[in-house]
Structure formats: structure tokens, C-alpha cells
Amino acid sequence: QVQVVESGGGLVVPGGSLTLSCTTIGLPIDGYAMGWFRQVPGQGREGVGCISGYGSTRYPSSLKRQFTIAQDNTKTTLRINSAKPEDTATFYCAARTEYSSPSYCALETSDYMYWGPGAQVTVSS
């Protein structure tokens, strides 16, 4: 059974940075597409970036400098660069286990099969 777990959420001051981590149980962390999403109450989940099975990253054009995704052999990370109050949200990590091009990853929630419980990030002074 595949499990996805986020960690590293918390409080960050505006302009600061914060790194979230995502680990998986029952699934190698590399070789599969992983996505990061954020959600605020009353709204749907928004893709903020993803990493393909080959390690290619992709971000929405409007958020390209706002987030950085990296991966090693134990975890996938999401760094929030120069945090803004509007980054206050629950951040989710998700894994895609169905076949996709190894150099491609998607920013849509429907492309991911397994989700973590979420990590709260609050940007406030």
C-alpha cells in the first residue's frame, strides 16, 4: 500500500523561505512523477510544481520563481522562496503511479493517485 507523507510545515515570515519534504512508503521516491499542490479553505487544489520520473521539474508560469522542487533518493522537497501572505495554505504532495512519459509531469490533481494528508504553511509576521 502506497502512503505519501508531508513534513516541514509551519510559520514563516513574509520574505522568508520554508522547505517542505515529502516521503513515500511502498513506492520508490524517484522514478515516478510527484506533484505539489496548495489549497486554501473554500478553493480547489492548485498545482505549484511537479517533478517527473527523470527529474524534470515544471511550474505554472505565474509561480515559476516562487517555488523550487528538488529530489534525492529519500525525499522530494518543495522550497517556498520569498514567502508571501497569499502562500498561506495547506500544501499537499502527491504521487502518480500510472505510466506517464518519464520526462513529463502534470500540474492537475486528476493525474495523481496517492496524496499525503497535507502540511499547513502560514506566512505571517
mmCIF file of C-alpha atoms in Angstrom:
data_model
loop_
_atom_site.group_PDB
_atom_site.id
_atom_site.type_symbol
_atom_site.label_atom_id
_atom_site.label_comp_id
_atom_site.label_asym_id
_atom_site.label_seq_id
_atom_site.Cartn_x
_atom_site.Cartn_y
_atom_site.Cartn_z
ATOM 1 C CA GLN A 1 0.000 0.000 0.000
ATOM 2 C CA VAL A 2 1.354 3.374 -1.007
ATOM 3 C CA GLN A 3 1.482 6.176 1.510
ATOM 4 C CA VAL A 4 2.595 9.749 0.994
ATOM 5 C CA VAL A 5 3.624 11.946 3.910
ATOM 6 C CA GLU A 6 4.494 15.644 4.006
ATOM 7 C CA SER A 7 6.566 17.299 6.716
ATOM 8 C CA GLY A 8 8.124 20.653 7.460
ATOM 9 C CA GLY A 9 5.095 22.903 7.564
ATOM 10 C CA GLY A 10 4.872 25.805 9.973
ATOM 11 C CA LEU A 11 5.122 29.559 10.326
ATOM 12 C CA VAL A 12 7.332 31.659 8.068
ATOM 13 C CA VAL A 13 7.696 35.428 7.941
ATOM 14 C CA PRO A 14 6.979 37.310 4.709
ATOM 15 C CA GLY A 15 10.079 37.229 2.529
ATOM 16 C CA GLY A 16 11.434 34.177 4.285
ATOM 17 C CA SER A 17 11.784 30.673 2.909
ATOM 18 C CA LEU A 18 10.496 27.301 4.007
ATOM 19 C CA THR A 19 11.195 23.796 2.744
ATOM 20 C CA LEU A 20 8.595 21.052 2.838
ATOM 21 C CA SER A 21 9.552 17.397 2.456
ATOM 22 C CA CYS A 22 7.610 14.507 1.014
ATOM 23 C CA THR A 23 8.400 10.873 1.611
ATOM 24 C CA THR A 24 6.665 7.765 0.346
ATOM 25 C CA ILE A 25 6.061 4.321 1.796
ATOM 26 C CA GLY A 26 5.594 1.448 -0.590
ATOM 27 C CA LEU A 27 6.821 3.454 -3.585
ATOM 28 C CA PRO A 28 10.349 4.481 -4.585
ATOM 29 C CA ILE A 29 10.659 8.248 -4.299
ATOM 30 C CA ASP A 30 12.286 8.513 -7.707
ATOM 31 C CA GLY A 31 11.124 7.064 -10.974
ATOM 32 C CA TYR A 32 7.555 8.345 -10.527
ATOM 33 C CA ALA A 33 6.061 11.760 -11.083
ATOM 34 C CA MET A 34 5.454 13.718 -7.889
ATOM 35 C CA GLY A 35 3.352 16.842 -7.636
ATOM 36 C CA TRP A 36 2.976 19.622 -5.093
ATOM 37 C CA PHE A 37 -0.311 21.438 -4.624
ATOM 38 C CA ARG A 38 -1.701 24.056 -2.285
ATOM 39 C CA GLN A 39 -5.206 24.686 -1.090
ATOM 40 C CA VAL A 40 -6.866 27.445 0.868
ATOM 41 C CA PRO A 41 -10.260 26.971 2.511
ATOM 42 C CA GLY A 42 -13.098 27.233 0.041
ATOM 43 C CA GLN A 43 -10.929 26.765 -3.026
ATOM 44 C CA GLY A 44 -9.677 23.834 -5.051
ATOM 45 C CA ARG A 45 -6.142 22.491 -5.029
ATOM 46 C CA GLU A 46 -3.713 24.444 -7.163
ATOM 47 C CA GLY A 47 -0.623 22.847 -8.650
ATOM 48 C CA VAL A 48 2.542 24.740 -7.684
ATOM 49 C CA GLY A 49 5.059 22.395 -9.287
ATOM 50 C CA CYS A 50 5.965 18.822 -10.107
ATOM 51 C CA ILE A 51 8.932 16.601 -10.870
ATOM 52 C CA SER A 52 8.937 13.833 -13.459
ATOM 53 C CA GLY A 53 10.294 10.332 -13.114
ATOM 54 C CA TYR A 54 13.503 11.510 -14.804
ATOM 55 C CA GLY A 55 13.811 14.538 -12.538
ATOM 56 C CA SER A 56 12.480 17.240 -14.861
ATOM 57 C CA THR A 57 10.634 19.957 -12.989
ATOM 58 C CA ARG A 58 7.704 22.013 -14.136
ATOM 59 C CA TYR A 59 5.959 25.020 -12.621
ATOM 60 C CA PRO A 60 2.999 27.181 -13.576
ATOM 61 C CA SER A 61 4.345 30.199 -15.434
ATOM 62 C CA SER A 62 2.850 32.543 -12.837
ATOM 63 C CA LEU A 63 4.655 30.736 -9.996
ATOM 64 C CA LYS A 64 7.942 29.799 -11.653
ATOM 65 C CA ARG A 65 10.193 31.726 -9.272
ATOM 66 C CA GLN A 66 8.026 31.230 -6.238
ATOM 67 C CA PHE A 67 8.742 27.534 -5.707
ATOM 68 C CA THR A 68 11.654 25.129 -6.203
ATOM 69 C CA ILE A 69 11.304 21.361 -6.298
ATOM 70 C CA ALA A 70 14.218 19.013 -5.701
ATOM 71 C CA GLN A 71 14.618 15.313 -5.089
ATOM 72 C CA ASP A 72 17.175 12.935 -3.637
ATOM 73 C CA ASN A 73 16.928 9.213 -3.060
ATOM 74 C CA THR A 74 14.835 9.577 0.085
ATOM 75 C CA LYS A 75 12.524 12.552 -0.420
ATOM 76 C CA THR A 76 11.049 15.178 -2.692
ATOM 77 C CA THR A 77 11.190 18.740 -1.400
ATOM 78 C CA LEU A 78 9.342 21.954 -2.129
ATOM 79 C CA ARG A 79 11.046 25.179 -1.220
ATOM 80 C CA ILE A 80 8.894 28.260 -0.869
ATOM 81 C CA ASN A 81 11.081 31.151 -1.942
ATOM 82 C CA SER A 82 10.416 34.646 -0.586
ATOM 83 C CA ALA A 83 7.124 33.669 1.037
ATOM 84 C CA LYS A 84 4.076 35.877 0.613
ATOM 85 C CA PRO A 85 0.960 36.049 2.806
ATOM 86 C CA GLU A 86 -1.015 34.541 -0.076
ATOM 87 C CA ASP A 87 1.138 31.413 0.240
ATOM 88 C CA THR A 88 -0.718 30.618 3.458
ATOM 89 C CA ALA A 89 -2.336 27.306 2.625
ATOM 90 C CA THR A 90 -2.293 23.586 3.171
ATOM 91 C CA PHE A 91 0.353 22.056 0.935
ATOM 92 C CA TYR A 92 -0.070 18.561 -0.447
ATOM 93 C CA CYS A 93 2.353 16.139 -2.034
ATOM 94 C CA ALA A 94 1.010 13.581 -4.493
ATOM 95 C CA ALA A 95 2.371 10.597 -6.382
ATOM 96 C CA ARG A 96 1.463 9.297 -9.791
ATOM 97 C CA THR A 97 1.880 5.544 -10.175
ATOM 98 C CA GLU A 98 0.298 5.080 -13.585
ATOM 99 C CA TYR A 99 2.532 5.254 -16.620
ATOM 100 C CA SER A 100 3.478 8.655 -17.952
ATOM 101 C CA SER A 101 6.342 9.928 -20.024
ATOM 102 C CA PRO A 102 9.407 9.875 -17.771
ATOM 103 C CA SER A 103 10.296 13.427 -18.755
ATOM 104 C CA TYR A 104 6.837 14.856 -18.109
ATOM 105 C CA CYS A 105 4.781 15.647 -15.036
ATOM 106 C CA ALA A 106 1.341 17.186 -14.698
ATOM 107 C CA LEU A 107 0.006 20.047 -12.596
ATOM 108 C CA GLU A 108 -3.553 18.723 -12.462
ATOM 109 C CA THR A 109 -4.938 16.917 -9.427
ATOM 110 C CA SER A 110 -6.577 14.270 -11.609
ATOM 111 C CA ASP A 111 -3.165 12.958 -12.676
ATOM 112 C CA TYR A 112 -2.190 11.784 -9.200
ATOM 113 C CA MET A 113 -3.295 8.645 -7.429
ATOM 114 C CA TYR A 114 -1.889 8.989 -3.932
ATOM 115 C CA TRP A 115 -1.988 12.016 -1.672
ATOM 116 C CA GLY A 116 -0.489 12.988 1.631
ATOM 117 C CA PRO A 117 -2.572 14.430 4.472
ATOM 118 C CA GLY A 118 -1.195 17.906 3.901
ATOM 119 C CA ALA A 119 1.098 20.318 5.732
ATOM 120 C CA GLN A 120 -0.064 23.717 6.916
ATOM 121 C CA VAL A 121 2.049 26.716 5.992
ATOM 122 C CA THR A 122 1.286 30.111 7.486
ATOM 123 C CA VAL A 123 3.025 33.240 6.239
ATOM 124 C CA SER A 124 2.755 35.974 8.808
ATOM 125 C CA SER A 125 4.872 38.492 10.642
#
